[in-house]
CSV table of C-alpha atoms (C1' of nucleotides) in Angstrom, one decimal:
chain,number,residue,atom,x,y,z
A,31,MET,CA,-189.8,-69.2,-5.3
A,32,TRP,CA,-188.0,-67.0,-7.8
A,33,HIS,CA,-189.3,-65.6,-11.0
A,34,ASP,CA,-187.0,-64.7,-13.8
A,35,ASN,CA,-187.3,-61.0,-14.0
A,36,GLY,CA,-184.7,-60.6,-16.7
A,37,PRO,CA,-181.4,-58.9,-16.1
A,38,VAL,CA,-181.9,-58.0,-12.4
A,39,PRO,CA,-179.3,-55.7,-11.0
A,40,THR,CA,-178.3,-58.4,-8.6
A,41,LYS,CA,-175.4,-56.6,-6.9
A,42,LYS,CA,-172.6,-54.3,-7.8
A,43,LYS,CA,-171.2,-54.7,-11.3
A,44,PRO,CA,-167.8,-56.4,-11.4
A,45,PRO,CA,-166.4,-55.6,-14.8
A,46,VAL,CA,-166.0,-59.2,-16.0
A,47,THR,CA,-166.1,-58.8,-19.8
A,48,ALA,CA,-164.1,-55.9,-21.0
A,49,ALA,CA,-161.0,-55.9,-18.8
A,50,PRO,CA,-159.9,-52.4,-17.7
A,51,ALA,CA,-156.3,-51.6,-17.4
A,52,ARG,CA,-156.5,-51.5,-13.6
A,53,ARG,CA,-157.6,-55.1,-13.5
A,54,ARG,CA,-154.5,-56.1,-15.4
A,55,GLU,CA,-152.3,-54.2,-13.1
A,56,LEU,CA,-153.8,-55.8,-10.1
A,57,LEU,CA,-153.5,-59.3,-11.6
A,58,ASP,CA,-149.8,-58.6,-12.4
A,59,THR,CA,-149.0,-57.6,-8.9
A,60,ALA,CA,-151.0,-60.5,-7.5
A,61,ALA,CA,-149.2,-62.9,-9.8
A,62,GLU,CA,-145.9,-61.5,-8.5
A,63,VAL,CA,-146.8,-62.1,-4.9
A,64,PHE,CA,-148.3,-65.5,-5.6
A,65,ALA,CA,-145.1,-66.6,-7.4
A,66,GLU,CA,-142.8,-65.3,-4.7
A,67,GLN,CA,-144.6,-66.5,-1.5
A,68,GLY,CA,-146.8,-69.3,-2.8
A,69,TYR,CA,-150.6,-69.1,-3.3
A,70,ASN,CA,-151.6,-70.4,0.1
A,71,ALA,CA,-149.1,-68.3,2.0
A,72,THR,CA,-150.3,-65.1,0.2
A,73,THR,CA,-153.0,-63.3,2.0
A,74,VAL,CA,-155.3,-60.9,0.2
A,75,ARG,CA,-154.0,-58.2,2.5
A,76,LYS,CA,-150.5,-58.7,1.2
A,77,ILE,CA,-151.7,-58.4,-2.4
A,78,ALA,CA,-153.6,-55.2,-1.4
A,79,ASP,CA,-150.4,-53.8,0.2
A,80,HIS,CA,-148.4,-54.3,-2.9
A,81,ALA,CA,-151.1,-52.6,-4.9
A,82,GLY,CA,-151.4,-49.7,-2.5
A,83,MET,CA,-154.9,-50.4,-1.3
A,84,LEU,CA,-156.9,-52.2,1.4
A,85,ALA,CA,-157.9,-55.9,1.3
A,86,GLY,CA,-161.6,-55.2,0.8
A,87,SER,CA,-161.0,-53.0,-2.1
A,88,LEU,CA,-159.8,-55.9,-4.2
A,89,TYR,CA,-163.3,-57.3,-4.1
A,90,TYR,CA,-164.5,-54.5,-6.3
A,91,HIS,CA,-162.5,-55.9,-9.1
A,92,PHE,CA,-162.6,-59.6,-8.3
A,93,ASP,CA,-165.0,-61.8,-6.5
A,94,SER,CA,-162.5,-64.0,-4.8
A,95,LYS,CA,-158.8,-64.7,-4.3
A,96,GLU,CA,-159.3,-68.0,-6.2
A,97,SER,CA,-160.8,-66.2,-9.2
A,98,MET,CA,-157.7,-64.1,-9.4
A,99,LEU,CA,-155.5,-67.2,-9.5
A,100,GLU,CA,-157.8,-68.7,-12.2
A,101,GLU,CA,-157.6,-65.6,-14.4
A,102,ILE,CA,-153.8,-65.5,-14.1
A,103,LEU,CA,-153.4,-69.1,-15.1
A,104,ARG,CA,-156.1,-68.9,-17.9
A,105,THR,CA,-154.5,-65.8,-19.4
A,106,PHE,CA,-151.1,-67.5,-19.4
A,107,LEU,CA,-152.2,-70.8,-20.9
A,108,ASP,CA,-154.2,-69.0,-23.6
A,109,GLU,CA,-151.1,-67.2,-24.8
A,110,LEU,CA,-148.9,-70.3,-24.4
A,111,TRP,CA,-151.1,-72.3,-26.6
A,112,GLY,CA,-151.2,-69.5,-29.1
A,113,GLY,CA,-147.5,-69.9,-29.6
A,114,TYR,CA,-147.5,-73.7,-29.4
A,115,ASP,CA,-150.2,-74.2,-31.9
A,116,THR,CA,-148.4,-72.0,-34.3
A,117,VAL,CA,-145.4,-74.2,-34.0
A,118,LEU,CA,-147.3,-77.5,-34.3
A,119,ASP,CA,-149.4,-76.3,-37.3
A,120,ALA,CA,-146.2,-75.5,-39.2
A,121,GLU,CA,-145.5,-79.2,-39.3
A,122,PHE,CA,-141.7,-79.1,-39.1
A,123,GLY,CA,-139.6,-82.1,-38.8
A,124,PRO,CA,-139.3,-83.7,-35.4
A,125,ARG,CA,-136.0,-82.1,-34.5
A,126,GLU,CA,-137.1,-78.6,-35.7
A,127,THR,CA,-140.4,-79.0,-33.8
A,128,LEU,CA,-138.6,-79.9,-30.6
A,129,GLU,CA,-136.3,-76.9,-31.1
A,130,ALA,CA,-139.2,-74.6,-31.7
A,131,LEU,CA,-141.2,-75.9,-28.8
A,132,VAL,CA,-138.3,-75.4,-26.4
A,133,THR,CA,-137.5,-72.0,-27.7
A,134,GLU,CA,-141.2,-71.0,-27.5
A,135,SER,CA,-141.3,-72.2,-23.9
A,136,PHE,CA,-138.4,-70.1,-22.8
A,137,ARG,CA,-140.0,-67.1,-24.5
A,138,GLU,CA,-143.2,-67.7,-22.5
A,139,ILE,CA,-141.2,-67.9,-19.3
A,140,ASP,CA,-139.7,-64.6,-20.3
A,141,ARG,CA,-143.1,-63.0,-20.8
A,142,HIS,CA,-145.1,-64.7,-18.0
A,143,ARG,CA,-142.4,-65.5,-15.5
A,144,ALA,CA,-144.7,-65.2,-12.5
A,145,ALA,CA,-147.6,-67.2,-14.0
A,146,VAL,CA,-145.2,-70.0,-15.0
A,147,ALA,CA,-143.8,-70.1,-11.5
A,148,ILE,CA,-147.3,-70.3,-10.0
A,149,TYR,CA,-148.3,-72.9,-12.5
A,150,GLN,CA,-145.3,-75.0,-11.8
A,151,LYS,CA,-145.7,-74.8,-8.0
A,152,GLU,CA,-149.5,-75.1,-7.6
A,153,SER,CA,-151.0,-76.9,-10.6
A,154,LYS,CA,-150.6,-80.3,-9.1
A,155,GLN,CA,-152.9,-79.5,-6.2
A,156,LEU,CA,-155.2,-77.4,-8.3
A,157,VAL,CA,-156.2,-79.9,-11.0
A,158,ALA,CA,-158.1,-81.8,-8.3
A,159,GLN,CA,-160.7,-78.9,-8.1
A,160,GLU,CA,-163.2,-78.8,-11.0
A,161,ARG,CA,-162.7,-75.1,-11.2
A,162,PHE,CA,-159.2,-75.7,-12.5
A,163,ALA,CA,-160.1,-78.6,-14.8
A,164,PHE,CA,-158.7,-76.6,-17.7
A,165,LEU,CA,-155.2,-77.3,-16.3
A,166,ALA,CA,-155.7,-81.0,-16.8
A,167,GLU,CA,-156.8,-80.5,-20.3
A,168,SER,CA,-153.8,-78.3,-21.0
A,169,GLN,CA,-151.5,-80.9,-19.5
A,170,ARG,CA,-153.0,-83.6,-21.8
A,171,LYS,CA,-152.5,-81.5,-24.9
A,172,PHE,CA,-149.0,-80.7,-23.7
A,173,GLU,CA,-148.1,-84.3,-23.2
A,174,LYS,CA,-149.5,-85.3,-26.5
A,175,ALA,CA,-147.6,-82.7,-28.4
A,176,TRP,CA,-144.3,-83.6,-26.8
A,177,LEU,CA,-144.7,-87.4,-27.0
A,178,SER,CA,-145.7,-87.4,-30.6
A,179,THR,CA,-142.8,-85.2,-31.5
A,180,LEU,CA,-140.4,-87.5,-29.7
A,181,GLU,CA,-142.0,-90.6,-31.3
A,182,ARG,CA,-141.9,-89.1,-34.7
A,183,GLY,CA,-138.2,-88.4,-34.2
A,184,VAL,CA,-137.5,-91.9,-33.1
A,185,ALA,CA,-139.4,-93.3,-36.1
A,186,ALA,CA,-137.5,-91.0,-38.5
A,187,LYS,CA,-134.2,-92.0,-36.9
A,188,VAL,CA,-133.3,-88.5,-35.9
A,189,PHE,CA,-133.7,-89.4,-32.2
A,190,ARG,CA,-132.0,-92.4,-30.7
A,191,ALA,CA,-134.0,-95.6,-30.9
A,192,ASP,CA,-133.2,-96.7,-27.3
A,193,LEU,CA,-135.0,-93.6,-26.0
A,194,ASP,CA,-137.6,-94.0,-23.3
A,195,VAL,CA,-139.9,-91.3,-24.6
A,196,ARG,CA,-142.0,-91.0,-21.5
A,197,LEU,CA,-139.0,-90.5,-19.3
A,198,THR,CA,-137.5,-88.1,-21.8
A,199,TYR,CA,-140.7,-86.2,-22.0
A,200,ARG,CA,-140.8,-85.7,-18.2
A,201,PHE,CA,-137.2,-84.6,-18.1
A,202,VAL,CA,-137.6,-82.1,-20.8
A,203,ARG,CA,-140.9,-80.8,-19.5
A,204,ASP,CA,-139.6,-80.3,-15.9
A,205,THR,CA,-136.4,-78.7,-16.9
A,206,VAL,CA,-138.0,-76.2,-19.1
A,207,TRP,CA,-140.7,-75.0,-16.8
A,208,VAL,CA,-138.6,-75.1,-13.6
A,209,ALA,CA,-136.4,-72.5,-15.2
A,210,ALA,CA,-139.0,-70.0,-14.3
A,211,SER,CA,-137.9,-70.2,-10.7
A,212,TRP,CA,-134.4,-68.8,-11.4
A,213,TYR,CA,-134.8,-67.0,-14.7
A,214,ARG,CA,-134.9,-63.2,-14.5
A,215,PRO,CA,-135.7,-61.1,-17.6
A,216,GLY,CA,-132.9,-58.7,-18.3
A,217,GLY,CA,-130.4,-61.0,-16.7
A,218,GLN,CA,-127.2,-62.4,-18.2
A,219,HIS,CA,-128.9,-64.7,-20.7
A,220,SER,CA,-131.8,-64.0,-23.0
A,221,ALA,CA,-134.5,-66.5,-23.4
A,222,GLU,CA,-133.2,-67.5,-26.8
A,223,GLU,CA,-129.7,-68.0,-25.5
A,224,ILE,CA,-130.9,-70.3,-22.7
A,225,ALA,CA,-133.0,-72.2,-25.2
A,226,ARG,CA,-129.9,-72.7,-27.4
A,227,GLN,CA,-127.7,-73.9,-24.5
A,228,TYR,CA,-130.4,-76.3,-23.3
A,229,LEU,CA,-131.1,-77.7,-26.8
A,230,SER,CA,-127.4,-78.3,-27.3
A,231,MET,CA,-127.3,-80.2,-24.1
A,232,VAL,CA,-130.4,-82.3,-24.7
A,233,LEU,CA,-129.7,-83.0,-28.4
A,234,ASP,CA,-126.0,-83.5,-28.4
A,235,GLY,CA,-125.1,-84.1,-24.8
A,236,ILE,CA,-122.4,-82.5,-22.7
A,237,ALA,CA,-119.8,-85.2,-23.2
A,238,VAL,CA,-117.0,-84.7,-25.8
A,239,ARG,CA,-117.5,-87.1,-28.7
A,240,THR,CA,-114.7,-89.6,-29.1
B,155,MET,CA,-137.1,-60.7,39.2
B,156,TRP,CA,-136.0,-64.3,38.6
B,157,HIS,CA,-133.4,-66.3,40.3
B,158,ASP,CA,-131.6,-69.1,38.7
B,159,ASN,CA,-132.7,-72.1,40.6
B,160,GLY,CA,-130.8,-74.6,38.5
B,161,PRO,CA,-132.5,-77.2,36.3
B,162,VAL,CA,-136.1,-76.2,37.0
B,163,PRO,CA,-138.7,-78.7,35.7
B,164,THR,CA,-140.0,-76.0,33.4
B,165,LYS,CA,-142.9,-77.9,31.7
B,166,LYS,CA,-143.5,-81.3,30.4
B,167,LYS,CA,-140.6,-83.2,28.9
B,168,PRO,CA,-140.7,-83.4,25.1
B,169,PRO,CA,-138.4,-86.2,24.1
B,170,VAL,CA,-135.9,-84.2,22.1
B,171,THR,CA,-132.8,-86.2,22.4
B,172,ALA,CA,-133.4,-89.9,21.9
B,173,ALA,CA,-136.0,-90.2,19.2
B,174,PRO,CA,-138.6,-92.8,19.9
B,175,ALA,CA,-140.1,-94.8,17.1
B,176,ARG,CA,-143.5,-93.0,17.4
B,177,ARG,CA,-141.7,-89.7,16.7
B,178,ARG,CA,-140.4,-91.1,13.4
B,179,GLU,CA,-143.8,-92.4,12.5
B,180,LEU,CA,-145.4,-89.1,13.0
B,181,LEU,CA,-142.7,-87.3,11.0
B,182,ASP,CA,-143.2,-89.7,8.1
B,183,THR,CA,-146.9,-89.1,7.9
B,184,ALA,CA,-146.4,-85.4,8.3
B,185,ALA,CA,-143.9,-85.4,5.5
B,186,GLU,CA,-146.4,-87.2,3.3
B,187,VAL,CA,-149.1,-84.7,3.9
B,188,PHE,CA,-146.7,-81.8,3.5
B,189,ALA,CA,-145.5,-83.1,0.2
B,190,GLU,CA,-149.0,-83.8,-1.1
B,191,GLN,CA,-150.8,-80.6,0.0
B,192,GLY,CA,-147.9,-78.2,0.5
B,193,TYR,CA,-146.7,-77.0,3.9
B,194,ASN,CA,-148.9,-73.9,4.2
B,195,ALA,CA,-152.0,-75.7,3.1
B,196,THR,CA,-151.4,-78.4,5.6
B,197,THR,CA,-153.1,-77.9,8.9
B,198,VAL,CA,-151.9,-79.6,12.1
B,199,ARG,CA,-155.4,-81.1,12.3
B,200,LYS,CA,-154.9,-82.8,8.9
B,201,ILE,CA,-151.6,-84.3,10.1
B,202,ALA,CA,-153.3,-85.5,13.3
B,203,ASP,CA,-156.1,-87.0,11.2
B,204,HIS,CA,-153.7,-89.0,9.2
B,205,ALA,CA,-152.0,-90.1,12.3
B,206,GLY,CA,-155.3,-91.1,14.0
B,207,MET,CA,-155.1,-88.6,16.8
B,208,LEU,CA,-156.2,-85.0,17.7
B,209,ALA,CA,-154.3,-81.9,16.8
B,210,GLY,CA,-153.3,-81.0,20.3
B,211,SER,CA,-151.7,-84.4,20.9
B,212,LEU,CA,-149.0,-83.6,18.3
B,213,TYR,CA,-147.7,-81.1,20.7
B,214,TYR,CA,-146.7,-83.8,23.1
B,215,HIS,CA,-144.1,-84.9,20.6
B,216,PHE,CA,-143.2,-81.6,18.8
B,217,ASP,CA,-143.3,-78.1,20.0
B,218,SER,CA,-144.5,-76.5,16.7
B,219,LYS,CA,-145.6,-77.3,13.2
B,220,GLU,CA,-142.5,-75.5,12.0
B,221,SER,CA,-140.2,-77.7,14.1
B,222,MET,CA,-141.7,-80.8,12.4
B,223,LEU,CA,-140.8,-79.3,9.0
B,224,GLU,CA,-137.3,-78.5,10.2
B,225,GLU,CA,-136.7,-82.0,11.5
B,226,ILE,CA,-137.9,-83.6,8.3
B,227,LEU,CA,-135.6,-81.5,6.2
B,228,ARG,CA,-132.6,-81.8,8.5
B,229,THR,CA,-132.9,-85.6,8.6
B,230,PHE,CA,-133.1,-85.7,4.8
B,231,LEU,CA,-130.2,-83.4,4.2
B,232,ASP,CA,-128.0,-85.3,6.7
B,233,GLU,CA,-128.5,-88.5,4.9
B,234,LEU,CA,-128.1,-86.9,1.5
B,235,TRP,CA,-124.7,-85.5,2.4
B,236,GLY,CA,-123.7,-88.8,3.8
B,237,GLY,CA,-124.1,-90.2,0.3
B,238,TYR,CA,-122.7,-87.2,-1.5
B,239,ASP,CA,-119.6,-87.0,0.6
B,240,THR,CA,-118.8,-90.6,0.0
B,241,VAL,CA,-118.9,-90.0,-3.7
B,242,LEU,CA,-116.9,-86.8,-3.6
B,243,ASP,CA,-114.2,-88.3,-1.3
B,244,ALA,CA,-113.7,-91.1,-3.7
B,245,GLU,CA,-112.1,-88.6,-6.1
B,246,PHE,CA,-113.3,-90.2,-9.3
B,247,GLY,CA,-112.8,-88.6,-12.7
B,248,PRO,CA,-115.3,-85.9,-13.6
B,249,ARG,CA,-117.5,-88.1,-15.7
B,250,GLU,CA,-117.6,-90.8,-13.1
B,251,THR,CA,-118.3,-88.3,-10.4
B,252,LEU,CA,-121.2,-86.8,-12.3
B,253,GLU,CA,-122.6,-90.3,-12.9
B,254,ALA,CA,-122.3,-91.2,-9.3
B,255,LEU,CA,-123.8,-87.9,-8.1
B,256,VAL,CA,-126.8,-88.3,-10.4
B,257,THR,CA,-127.3,-91.9,-9.4
B,258,GLU,CA,-127.0,-91.1,-5.7
B,259,SER,CA,-129.6,-88.3,-6.1
B,260,PHE,CA,-132.2,-90.6,-7.6
B,261,ARG,CA,-131.5,-93.1,-4.8
B,262,GLU,CA,-132.2,-90.4,-2.3
B,263,ILE,CA,-135.4,-89.5,-4.1
B,264,ASP,CA,-136.3,-93.2,-3.8
B,265,ARG,CA,-135.7,-93.2,0.0
B,266,HIS,CA,-136.9,-89.7,0.9
B,267,ARG,CA,-139.5,-88.9,-1.8
B,268,ALA,CA,-141.7,-86.8,0.5
B,269,ALA,CA,-138.8,-84.9,2.0
B,270,VAL,CA,-137.4,-84.1,-1.4
B,271,ALA,CA,-140.7,-82.9,-2.7
B,272,ILE,CA,-141.1,-80.6,0.3
B,273,TYR,CA,-137.5,-79.4,-0.1
B,274,GLN,CA,-138.1,-78.6,-3.8
B,275,LYS,CA,-141.3,-76.8,-3.2
B,276,GLU,CA,-140.7,-74.8,-0.1
B,277,SER,CA,-136.9,-74.3,0.3
B,278,LYS,CA,-136.9,-71.1,-1.7
B,279,GLN,CA,-139.2,-69.4,0.7
B,280,LEU,CA,-137.7,-71.0,3.8
B,281,VAL,CA,-134.1,-70.0,3.4
B,282,ALA,CA,-135.1,-66.4,4.2
B,283,GLN,CA,-135.8,-67.5,7.8
B,284,GLU,CA,-132.8,-67.9,10.0
B,285,ARG,CA,-134.2,-71.0,11.4
B,286,PHE,CA,-133.7,-72.7,8.0
B,287,ALA,CA,-130.3,-71.2,7.3
B,288,PHE,CA,-128.9,-74.7,7.0
B,289,LEU,CA,-130.8,-75.0,3.7
B,290,ALA,CA,-128.7,-72.2,2.3
B,291,GLU,CA,-125.5,-73.8,3.5
B,292,SER,CA,-126.5,-77.1,1.9
B,293,GLN,CA,-127.3,-75.3,-1.4
B,294,ARG,CA,-123.8,-73.7,-1.4
B,295,LYS,CA,-122.1,-77.0,-0.9
B,296,PHE,CA,-124.3,-78.5,-3.5
B,297,GLU,CA,-123.5,-75.8,-6.1
B,298,LYS,CA,-119.8,-76.1,-5.3
B,299,ALA,CA,-119.7,-79.8,-5.8
B,300,TRP,CA,-121.5,-79.7,-9.1
B,301,LEU,CA,-119.8,-76.7,-10.5
B,302,SER,CA,-116.3,-78.0,-9.7
B,303,THR,CA,-117.2,-81.4,-11.2
B,304,LEU,CA,-118.3,-79.8,-14.4
B,305,GLU,CA,-115.3,-77.5,-14.6
B,306,ARG,CA,-113.0,-80.4,-14.0
B,307,GLY,CA,-114.6,-82.1,-16.9
B,308,VAL,CA,-114.2,-79.2,-19.2
B,309,ALA,CA,-110.6,-78.8,-18.2
B,310,ALA,CA,-109.9,-82.5,-18.8
B,311,LYS,CA,-111.7,-82.3,-22.1
B,312,VAL,CA,-114.3,-84.9,-21.2
B,313,PHE,CA,-117.0,-82.3,-21.3
B,314,ARG,CA,-117.5,-79.9,-24.2
B,315,ALA,CA,-115.5,-76.7,-24.0
B,316,ASP,CA,-118.4,-74.5,-25.1
B,317,LEU,CA,-120.4,-75.5,-22.1
B,318,ASP,CA,-122.0,-72.8,-19.9
B,319,VAL,CA,-121.3,-74.6,-16.6
B,320,ARG,CA,-123.7,-72.4,-14.6
B,321,LEU,CA,-126.6,-73.0,-16.9
B,322,THR,CA,-125.8,-76.7,-17.1
B,323,TYR,CA,-125.6,-76.9,-13.4
B,324,ARG,CA,-129.1,-75.4,-13.1
B,325,PHE,CA,-130.6,-77.7,-15.7
B,326,VAL,CA,-129.1,-80.8,-14.1
B,327,ARG,CA,-130.0,-79.8,-10.5
B,328,ASP,CA,-133.6,-79.0,-11.4
B,329,THR,CA,-134.3,-82.0,-13.5
B,330,VAL,CA,-132.9,-84.3,-10.9
B,331,TRP,CA,-134.8,-83.0,-7.9
B,332,VAL,CA,-138.1,-82.3,-9.7
B,333,ALA,CA,-138.3,-86.0,-10.4
B,334,ALA,CA,-139.5,-86.4,-6.9
B,335,SER,CA,-142.8,-84.9,-8.0
B,336,TRP,CA,-143.6,-87.8,-10.3
B,337,TYR,CA,-141.4,-90.6,-9.1
B,338,ARG,CA,-143.2,-93.4,-7.3
B,339,PRO,CA,-141.1,-96.1,-5.6
B,340,GLY,CA,-142.2,-99.5,-6.8
B,341,GLY,CA,-143.2,-98.0,-10.1
B,342,GLN,CA,-142.1,-99.0,-13.6
B,343,HIS,CA,-138.6,-97.7,-13.3
B,344,SER,CA,-136.1,-98.2,-10.5
B,345,ALA,CA,-134.0,-95.3,-9.3
B,346,GLU,CA,-131.0,-96.7,-11.0
B,347,GLU,CA,-132.8,-97.2,-14.3
B,348,ILE,CA,-134.0,-93.6,-14.3
B,349,ALA,CA,-130.5,-92.4,-13.5
B,350,ARG,CA,-129.1,-94.4,-16.4
B,351,GLN,CA,-131.6,-93.0,-18.8
B,352,TYR,CA,-131.1,-89.5,-17.6
B,353,LEU,CA,-127.3,-89.7,-17.8
B,354,SER,CA,-127.5,-91.1,-21.3
B,355,MET,CA,-129.5,-88.1,-22.3
B,356,VAL,CA,-127.4,-85.5,-20.6
B,357,LEU,CA,-124.0,-87.0,-21.6
B,358,ASP,CA,-124.7,-88.2,-25.1
B,359,GLY,CA,-127.8,-86.3,-26.1
B,360,ILE,CA,-131.0,-87.7,-27.7
B,361,ALA,CA,-130.1,-87.0,-31.3
B,362,VAL,CA,-128.7,-89.7,-33.5
B,363,ARG,CA,-125.1,-89.1,-34.3
B,364,THR,CA,-124.4,-88.5,-37.9
C,58,DT,C1',-150.6,-100.4,47.1
C,59,DA,C1',-148.7,-96.0,45.7
C,60,DA,C1',-146.2,-93.1,42.8
C,61,DC,C1',-145.0,-92.1,38.3
C,62,DC,C1',-144.5,-91.8,33.3
C,63,DT,C1',-146.2,-92.1,28.6
C,64,DA,C1',-149.3,-90.8,25.1
C,65,DC,C1',-153.3,-89.1,24.3
C,66,DC,C1',-158.0,-86.3,24.6
C,67,DA,C1',-161.3,-82.3,25.4
C,68,DA,C1',-161.8,-77.7,25.3
C,69,DA,C1',-160.5,-73.6,24.9
C,70,DC,C1',-157.2,-69.5,23.6
C,71,DA,C1',-155.8,-65.5,20.6
C,72,DC,C1',-155.1,-64.5,16.1
C,73,DT,C1',-155.4,-64.6,11.1
C,74,DT,C1',-158.0,-65.7,7.2
C,75,DG,C1',-161.2,-64.6,3.0
C,76,DT,C1',-165.1,-62.0,2.4
C,77,DT,C1',-169.1,-58.6,2.9
C,78,DA,C1',-171.9,-54.4,3.7
C,79,DG,C1',-172.4,-49.6,3.7
C,80,DG,C1',-170.5,-45.3,2.8
C,81,DG,C1',-168.1,-41.6,0.5
C,82,DA,C1',-164.9,-38.9,-2.5
C,83,DA,C1',-163.8,-37.6,-7.3
C,84,DG,C1',-165.2,-36.7,-11.8
C,85,DG,C1',-167.8,-36.8,-16.0
C,86,DA,C1',-172.7,-36.4,-18.2
C,87,DC,C1',-176.9,-34.1,-18.4
D,270,DG,C1',-176.6,-27.5,-10.1
D,271,DT,C1',-178.0,-33.0,-9.9
D,272,DC,C1',-177.2,-37.7,-11.1
D,273,DC,C1',-174.4,-41.6,-11.9
D,274,DT,C1',-170.5,-44.3,-12.2
D,275,DT,C1',-165.9,-45.6,-10.8
D,276,DC,C1',-163.0,-46.8,-7.3
D,277,DC,C1',-161.7,-47.1,-2.9
D,278,DC,C1',-162.2,-47.1,2.5
D,279,DT,C1',-164.0,-48.4,7.2
D,280,DA,C1',-165.5,-51.9,10.0
D,281,DA,C1',-167.0,-55.8,10.8
D,282,DC,C1',-168.2,-61.1,10.1
D,283,DA,C1',-167.6,-66.2,10.6
D,284,DA,C1',-164.6,-69.8,9.9
D,285,DG,C1',-160.2,-71.7,10.4
D,286,DT,C1',-155.5,-71.3,12.2
D,287,DG,C1',-151.5,-72.9,15.5
D,288,DT,C1',-151.0,-73.6,20.2
D,289,DT,C1',-151.8,-74.2,25.4
D,290,DT,C1',-153.8,-76.0,29.5
D,291,DG,C1',-155.6,-79.4,32.4
D,292,DG,C1',-157.0,-83.9,32.7
D,293,DT,C1',-156.9,-89.1,32.3
D,294,DA,C1',-156.5,-94.1,31.0
D,295,DG,C1',-153.0,-97.6,31.1
D,296,DG,C1',-148.8,-99.5,31.9
D,297,DT,C1',-144.2,-99.6,34.6
D,298,DT,C1',-141.7,-99.1,38.6
D,299,DA,C1',-140.9,-98.9,43.7
DNA sequence: TAACCTACCAAACACTTGTTAGGGAAGGAC
DNA sequence: GTCCTTCCCTAACAAGTGTTTGGTAGGTTA
């Protein structure tokens, strides 16, 4: 039987609340390795190598490999929804909303390339675990935002009436996020340029108008 | 020192040449598990479970987990290029070629859903291994076929002149293959229907023409 | 009947995995 | 000086990994 003896010094003290700079550094390198090799194929020893330390030392900062993954994804989604909510709250017209969402997405890829790649590759298997239930919630919000934008556009006659909005949603969603697998910040195209090209394709098509 | 004693009966005789039906069955279930859980997260014991046997028994049919993966991908790519080459050899106009390639791709997803999902998820990390060099070759052929089709279209003024063909190629490629992650044969839409919707979006855009 | 082949099982192998426990060096606070 | 905190190392652990070896039930062939 246990008695509640107040804040017992149970073990070490992993700094959970105020995130030190070192913690961020380690998460960044971990995200890089996860994105490059895949989560399951990444061993904690590889992460430690890239960080210039030994495997066990990681457990001073984090209490499991999985919790590193969770924190990486949580941080990314928090910032993503910061940007998205700003767009959605502005209550633009459907076309402008779509343009802003796409542009914002490519900006997030620019800022969180590794996290997006991980999200895109692993989220499908992760949502099954209750620990990663926040992924499912994010996906629902995401779907709702996009579907309602497309439907508003069809209703306002700015998008074509014969559109299958669910299919269109899937196409747009996938194309946008999968870009994280080939996008390199500082490459030929900026995030805004890619967004412009993509929007021009999706909105007006690649065929010459006759 | 060894002497060459001719065709020595080295070990058992794994049936490499003529593929028995059982082999195909096992590869199909393996592909299913690989696609669902990811290659690295899939243990040979899980594959054996799904096949109703024990892990060691798999090694009567195959000589490694990796060789199962290789055979799955090889079989898929062989059939894929069967379809693609037929389209390319027909020498349609650029727009018709693009339509045929997209349609053929969705048909392949319909037939090899699991293999496509694996290919899409793992190929990037696999091409580094020399064993999977055939993936790189396939990617080169793939890129060449698409780029030349797009360029032909721009030259013939059936595709817009301000198109960034490399970006367009990436968008189309990704959207098509990533569909394997949500497509379910026997679902609401047939492969041809999805192809039609997708082509309508890419060619003519989703915006209403003004 | 005897020999053989096919397709599997049972049990182990060497190795890698994520994780933990204890210790210690460096540096600031008192 | 001593104490304490931060950050890392050394060394090991148990569980899980892909793979191998030897055996065997059942059918086919000679």
